[in-house]
PDB file of N, CA and C in Angstrom:
ATOM      1  N   UNK A   1       0.853  -1.169   0.000  1.00  0.00           N
ATOM      2  CA  UNK A   1       0.000   0.000   0.000  1.00  0.00           C
ATOM      3  C   UNK A   1       0.896   1.229   0.000  1.00  0.00           C
ATOM      4  N   UNK A   2       0.663   2.171  -0.860  1.00  0.00           N
ATOM      5  CA  UNK A   2       1.496   3.366  -0.924  1.00  0.00           C
ATOM      6  C   UNK A   2       1.081   4.352   0.157  1.00  0.00           C
ATOM      7  N   UNK A   3       1.952   5.329   0.423  1.00  0.00           N
ATOM      8  CA  UNK A   3       1.634   6.350   1.409  1.00  0.00           C
ATOM      9  C   UNK A   3       0.379   7.122   1.027  1.00  0.00           C
ATOM     10  N   UNK A   4       0.128   7.285  -0.274  1.00  0.00           N
ATOM     11  CA  UNK A   4      -1.057   8.003  -0.728  1.00  0.00           C
ATOM     12  C   UNK A   4      -2.335   7.279  -0.326  1.00  0.00           C
ATOM     13  N   UNK A   5      -2.256   5.987  -0.159  1.00  0.00           N
ATOM     14  CA  UNK A   5      -3.440   5.187   0.138  1.00  0.00           C
ATOM     15  C   UNK A   5      -3.432   4.683   1.582  1.00  0.00           C
ATOM     16  N   UNK A   6      -2.752   5.398   2.478  1.00  0.00           N
ATOM     17  CA  UNK A   6      -2.694   4.979   3.868  1.00  0.00           C
ATOM     18  C   UNK A   6      -4.096   4.898   4.448  1.00  0.00           C
ATOM     19  N   UNK A   7      -4.378   3.783   5.088  1.00  0.00           N
ATOM     20  CA  UNK A   7      -5.668   3.570   5.738  1.00  0.00           C
ATOM     21  C   UNK A   7      -5.464   3.738   7.237  1.00  0.00           C
ATOM     22  N   UNK A   8      -6.353   4.484   7.869  1.00  0.00           N
ATOM     23  CA  UNK A   8      -6.306   4.676   9.315  1.00  0.00           C
ATOM     24  C   UNK A   8      -7.452   3.901   9.956  1.00  0.00           C
ATOM     25  N   UNK A   9      -7.404   3.697  11.267  1.00  0.00           N
ATOM     26  CA  UNK A   9      -8.526   3.045  11.944  1.00  0.00           C
ATOM     27  C   UNK A   9      -9.854   3.775  11.713  1.00  0.00           C
ATOM     28  N   UNK A  10      -9.820   5.101  11.656  1.00  0.00           N
ATOM     29  CA  UNK A  10     -11.055   5.859  11.420  1.00  0.00           C
ATOM     30  C   UNK A  10     -11.627   5.564  10.037  1.00  0.00           C
ATOM     31  N   UNK A  11     -10.755   5.482   9.028  1.00  0.00           N
ATOM     32  CA  UNK A  11     -11.204   5.152   7.667  1.00  0.00           C
ATOM     33  C   UNK A  11     -11.877   3.787   7.649  1.00  0.00           C
ATOM     34  N   UNK A  12     -11.209   2.820   8.242  1.00  0.00           N
ATOM     35  CA  UNK A  12     -11.718   1.455   8.238  1.00  0.00           C
ATOM     36  C   UNK A  12     -12.997   1.346   9.062  1.00  0.00           C
ATOM     37  N   UNK A  13     -13.067   2.065  10.169  1.00  0.00           N
ATOM     38  CA  UNK A  13     -14.266   2.054  11.009  1.00  0.00           C
ATOM     39  C   UNK A  13     -15.481   2.564  10.233  1.00  0.00           C
ATOM     40  N   UNK A  14     -15.295   3.632   9.476  1.00  0.00           N
ATOM     41  CA  UNK A  14     -16.411   4.157   8.660  1.00  0.00           C
ATOM     42  C   UNK A  14     -16.883   3.110   7.664  1.00  0.00           C
ATOM     43  N   UNK A  15     -15.936   2.460   7.024  1.00  0.00           N
ATOM     44  CA  UNK A  15     -16.284   1.431   6.035  1.00  0.00           C
ATOM     45  C   UNK A  15     -17.058   0.284   6.674  1.00  0.00           C
ATOM     46  N   UNK A  16     -16.609  -0.140   7.855  1.00  0.00           N
ATOM     47  CA  UNK A  16     -17.181  -1.323   8.501  1.00  0.00           C
ATOM     48  C   UNK A  16     -18.340  -0.999   9.447  1.00  0.00           C
ATOM     49  N   UNK A  17     -18.606   0.289   9.631  1.00  0.00           N
ATOM     50  CA  UNK A  17     -19.683   0.749  10.514  1.00  0.00           C
ATOM     51  C   UNK A  17     -19.497   0.275  11.954  1.00  0.00           C
ATOM     52  N   UNK A  18     -18.273   0.462  12.421  1.00  0.00           N
ATOM     53  CA  UNK A  18     -17.924   0.226  13.820  1.00  0.00           C
ATOM     54  C   UNK A  18     -17.175   1.468  14.304  1.00  0.00           C
ATOM     55  N   UNK A  19     -16.887   1.522  15.586  1.00  0.00           N
ATOM     56  CA  UNK A  19     -16.154   2.677  16.106  1.00  0.00           C
ATOM     57  C   UNK A  19     -14.655   2.531  15.826  1.00  0.00           C
ATOM     58  N   UNK A  20     -13.958   3.654  15.710  1.00  0.00           N
ATOM     59  CA  UNK A  20     -12.502   3.576  15.571  1.00  0.00           C
ATOM     60  C   UNK A  20     -11.857   2.848  16.753  1.00  0.00           C
ATOM     61  N   UNK A  21     -12.434   2.993  17.943  1.00  0.00           N
ATOM     62  CA  UNK A  21     -11.904   2.293  19.115  1.00  0.00           C
ATOM     63  C   UNK A  21     -11.975   0.788  18.912  1.00  0.00           C
ATOM     64  N   UNK A  22     -13.058   0.294  18.332  1.00  0.00           N
ATOM     65  CA  UNK A  22     -13.189  -1.149  18.061  1.00  0.00           C
ATOM     66  C   UNK A  22     -12.068  -1.610  17.128  1.00  0.00           C
ATOM     67  N   UNK A  23     -11.794  -0.838  16.099  1.00  0.00           N
ATOM     68  CA  UNK A  23     -10.716  -1.185  15.165  1.00  0.00           C
ATOM     69  C   UNK A  23      -9.376  -1.208  15.897  1.00  0.00           C
ATOM     70  N   UNK A  24      -9.108  -0.186  16.696  1.00  0.00           N
ATOM     71  CA  UNK A  24      -7.836  -0.146  17.437  1.00  0.00           C
ATOM     72  C   UNK A  24      -7.734  -1.300  18.424  1.00  0.00           C
ATOM     73  N   UNK A  25      -8.841  -1.652  19.077  1.00  0.00           N
ATOM     74  CA  UNK A  25      -8.833  -2.793  20.006  1.00  0.00           C
ATOM     75  C   UNK A  25      -8.462  -4.085  19.285  1.00  0.00           C
ATOM     76  N   UNK A  26      -9.001  -4.285  18.090  1.00  0.00           N
ATOM     77  CA  UNK A  26      -8.682  -5.479  17.295  1.00  0.00           C
ATOM     78  C   UNK A  26      -7.197  -5.476  16.934  1.00  0.00           C
ATOM     79  N   UNK A  27      -6.693  -4.322  16.521  1.00  0.00           N
ATOM     80  CA  UNK A  27      -5.276  -4.211  16.158  1.00  0.00           C
ATOM     81  C   UNK A  27      -4.370  -4.478  17.354  1.00  0.00           C
ATOM     82  N   UNK A  28      -4.734  -3.933  18.508  1.00  0.00           N
ATOM     83  CA  UNK A  28      -3.909  -4.140  19.707  1.00  0.00           C
ATOM     84  C   UNK A  28      -3.914  -5.601  20.136  1.00  0.00           C
ATOM     85  N   UNK A  29      -5.050  -6.269  19.988  1.00  0.00           N
ATOM     86  CA  UNK A  29      -5.127  -7.685  20.362  1.00  0.00           C
ATOM     87  C   UNK A  29      -4.192  -8.524  19.498  1.00  0.00           C
ATOM     88  N   UNK A  30      -4.025  -8.129  18.245  1.00  0.00           N
ATOM     89  CA  UNK A  30      -3.167  -8.875  17.322  1.00  0.00           C
ATOM     90  C   UNK A  30      -1.710  -8.411  17.377  1.00  0.00           C
ATOM     91  N   UNK A  31      -1.493  -7.098  17.357  1.00  0.00           N
ATOM     92  CA  UNK A  31      -0.154  -6.538  17.165  1.00  0.00           C
ATOM     93  C   UNK A  31       0.422  -5.828  18.385  1.00  0.00           C
ATOM     94  N   UNK A  32      -0.339  -5.698  19.452  1.00  0.00           N
ATOM     95  CA  UNK A  32       0.136  -4.928  20.599  1.00  0.00           C
ATOM     96  C   UNK A  32      -0.037  -3.443  20.347  1.00  0.00           C
ATOM     97  N   UNK A  33       0.678  -2.653  21.108  1.00  0.00           N
ATOM     98  CA  UNK A  33       0.550  -1.204  20.982  1.00  0.00           C
ATOM     99  C   UNK A  33       1.428  -0.685  19.845  1.00  0.00           C
ATOM    100  N   UNK A  34       1.265   0.577  19.551  1.00  0.00           N
ATOM    101  CA  UNK A  34       2.093   1.210  18.520  1.00  0.00           C
ATOM    102  C   UNK A  34       3.559   1.181  18.931  1.00  0.00           C
ATOM    103  N   UNK A  35       4.456   1.126  17.967  1.00  0.00           N
ATOM    104  CA  UNK A  35       5.888   1.194  18.286  1.00  0.00           C
ATOM    105  C   UNK A  35       6.224   2.521  18.977  1.00  0.00           C
ATOM    106  N   UNK A  36       7.262   2.524  19.784  1.00  0.00           N
ATOM    107  CA  UNK A  36       7.700   3.747  20.469  1.00  0.00           C
ATOM    108  C   UNK A  36       7.910   4.862  19.451  1.00  0.00           C
ATOM    109  N   UNK A  37       7.425   6.032  19.788  1.00  0.00           N
ATOM    110  CA  UNK A  37       7.589   7.181  18.910  1.00  0.00           C
ATOM    111  C   UNK A  37       6.478   7.351  17.891  1.00  0.00           C
ATOM    112  N   UNK A  38       5.642   6.356  17.736  1.00  0.00           N
ATOM    113  CA  UNK A  38       4.514   6.446  16.804  1.00  0.00           C
ATOM    114  C   UNK A  38       3.285   6.936  17.560  1.00  0.00           C
ATOM    115  N   UNK A  39       2.483   7.769  16.922  1.00  0.00           N
ATOM    116  CA  UNK A  39       1.277   8.271  17.578  1.00  0.00           C
ATOM    117  C   UNK A  39       0.004   7.942  16.802  1.00  0.00           C
ATOM    118  N   UNK A  40       0.158   7.390  15.609  1.00  0.00           N
ATOM    119  CA  UNK A  40      -1.013   7.056  14.784  1.00  0.00           C
ATOM    120  C   UNK A  40      -0.798   5.725  14.100  1.00  0.00           C
ATOM    121  N   UNK A  41      -1.887   4.994  13.951  1.00  0.00           N
ATOM    122  CA  UNK A  41      -1.850   3.752  13.185  1.00  0.00           C
ATOM    123  C   UNK A  41      -1.883   4.090  11.698  1.00  0.00           C
ATOM    124  N   UNK A  42      -1.043   3.452  10.917  1.00  0.00           N
ATOM    125  CA  UNK A  42      -1.077   3.480   9.454  1.00  0.00           C
ATOM    126  C   UNK A  42      -1.115   2.012   9.064  1.00  0.00           C
ATOM    127  N   UNK A  43      -2.285   1.553   8.650  1.00  0.00           N
ATOM    128  CA  UNK A  43      -2.528   0.123   8.520  1.00  0.00           C
ATOM    129  C   UNK A  43      -1.933  -0.479   7.252  1.00  0.00           C
ATOM    130  N   UNK A  44      -1.388  -1.675   7.416  1.00  0.00           N
ATOM    131  CA  UNK A  44      -0.911  -2.453   6.277  1.00  0.00           C
ATOM    132  C   UNK A  44      -2.104  -3.184   5.666  1.00  0.00           C
ATOM    133  N   UNK A  45      -1.911  -3.711   4.474  1.00  0.00           N
ATOM    134  CA  UNK A  45      -2.966  -4.509   3.844  1.00  0.00           C
ATOM    135  C   UNK A  45      -3.336  -5.697   4.726  1.00  0.00           C
ATOM    136  N   UNK A  46      -2.337  -6.298   5.368  1.00  0.00           N
ATOM    137  CA  UNK A  46      -2.582  -7.447   6.248  1.00  0.00           C
ATOM    138  C   UNK A  46      -3.438  -7.046   7.451  1.00  0.00           C
ATOM    139  N   UNK A  47      -3.153  -5.907   8.047  1.00  0.00           N
ATOM    140  CA  UNK A  47      -3.939  -5.446   9.193  1.00  0.00           C
ATOM    141  C   UNK A  47      -5.374  -5.135   8.783  1.00  0.00           C
ATOM    142  N   UNK A  48      -5.549  -4.500   7.638  1.00  0.00           N
ATOM    143  CA  UNK A  48      -6.891  -4.199   7.141  1.00  0.00           C
ATOM    144  C   UNK A  48      -7.673  -5.492   6.939  1.00  0.00           C
ATOM    145  N   UNK A  49      -7.061  -6.473   6.308  1.00  0.00           N
ATOM    146  CA  UNK A  49      -7.728  -7.757   6.073  1.00  0.00           C
ATOM    147  C   UNK A  49      -8.088  -8.430   7.389  1.00  0.00           C
ATOM    148  N   UNK A  50      -7.197  -8.363   8.378  1.00  0.00           N
ATOM    149  CA  UNK A  50      -7.459  -8.977   9.680  1.00  0.00           C
ATOM    150  C   UNK A  50      -8.665  -8.320  10.354  1.00  0.00           C
ATOM    151  N   UNK A  51      -8.702  -7.000  10.374  1.00  0.00           N
ATOM    152  CA  UNK A  51      -9.826  -6.297  11.004  1.00  0.00           C
ATOM    153  C   UNK A  51     -11.123  -6.632  10.280  1.00  0.00           C
ATOM    154  N   UNK A  52     -11.104  -6.633   8.962  1.00  0.00           N
ATOM    155  CA  UNK A  52     -12.315  -6.985   8.205  1.00  0.00           C
ATOM    156  C   UNK A  52     -12.792  -8.390   8.558  1.00  0.00           C
ATOM    157  N   UNK A  53     -11.861  -9.324   8.688  1.00  0.00           N
ATOM    158  CA  UNK A  53     -12.228 -10.702   9.024  1.00  0.00           C
ATOM    159  C   UNK A  53     -12.828 -10.788  10.422  1.00  0.00           C
ATOM    160  N   UNK A  54     -12.227 -10.102  11.377  1.00  0.00           N
ATOM    161  CA  UNK A  54     -12.737 -10.142  12.755  1.00  0.00           C
ATOM    162  C   UNK A  54     -14.116  -9.500  12.836  1.00  0.00           C
ATOM    163  N   UNK A  55     -14.293  -8.354  12.225  1.00  0.00           N
ATOM    164  CA  UNK A  55     -15.586  -7.671  12.270  1.00  0.00           C
ATOM    165  C   UNK A  55     -16.647  -8.500  11.553  1.00  0.00           C
ATOM    166  N   UNK A  56     -16.263  -9.147  10.478  1.00  0.00           N
ATOM    167  CA  UNK A  56     -17.202  -9.997   9.751  1.00  0.00           C
ATOM    168  C   UNK A  56     -17.706 -11.162  10.574  1.00  0.00           C
ATOM    169  N   UNK A  57     -16.881 -11.623  11.517  1.00  0.00           N
ATOM    170  CA  UNK A  57     -17.280 -12.720  12.407  1.00  0.00           C
ATOM    171  C   UNK A  57     -18.164 -12.239  13.540  1.00  0.00           C
ATOM    172  N   UNK A  58     -18.082 -10.925  13.845  1.00  0.00           N
ATOM    173  CA  UNK A  58     -18.746 -10.362  15.010  1.00  0.00           C
ATOM    174  C   UNK A  58     -20.209 -10.283  14.867  1.00  0.00           C
TER     175      UNK A  58
END
């Protein structure tokens, strides 16, 4: 995914009709917290697919 197409938890939450907090909770359960020095999630294709799969099961 290029920088131009960076997906954030808020973007994905709107698409999936869940809260951004729900998306971040799913990400933290899988990947832990953000790396030191990072303040925002910039999701990889793998992370996006994982969140979509989890929400789809919910």
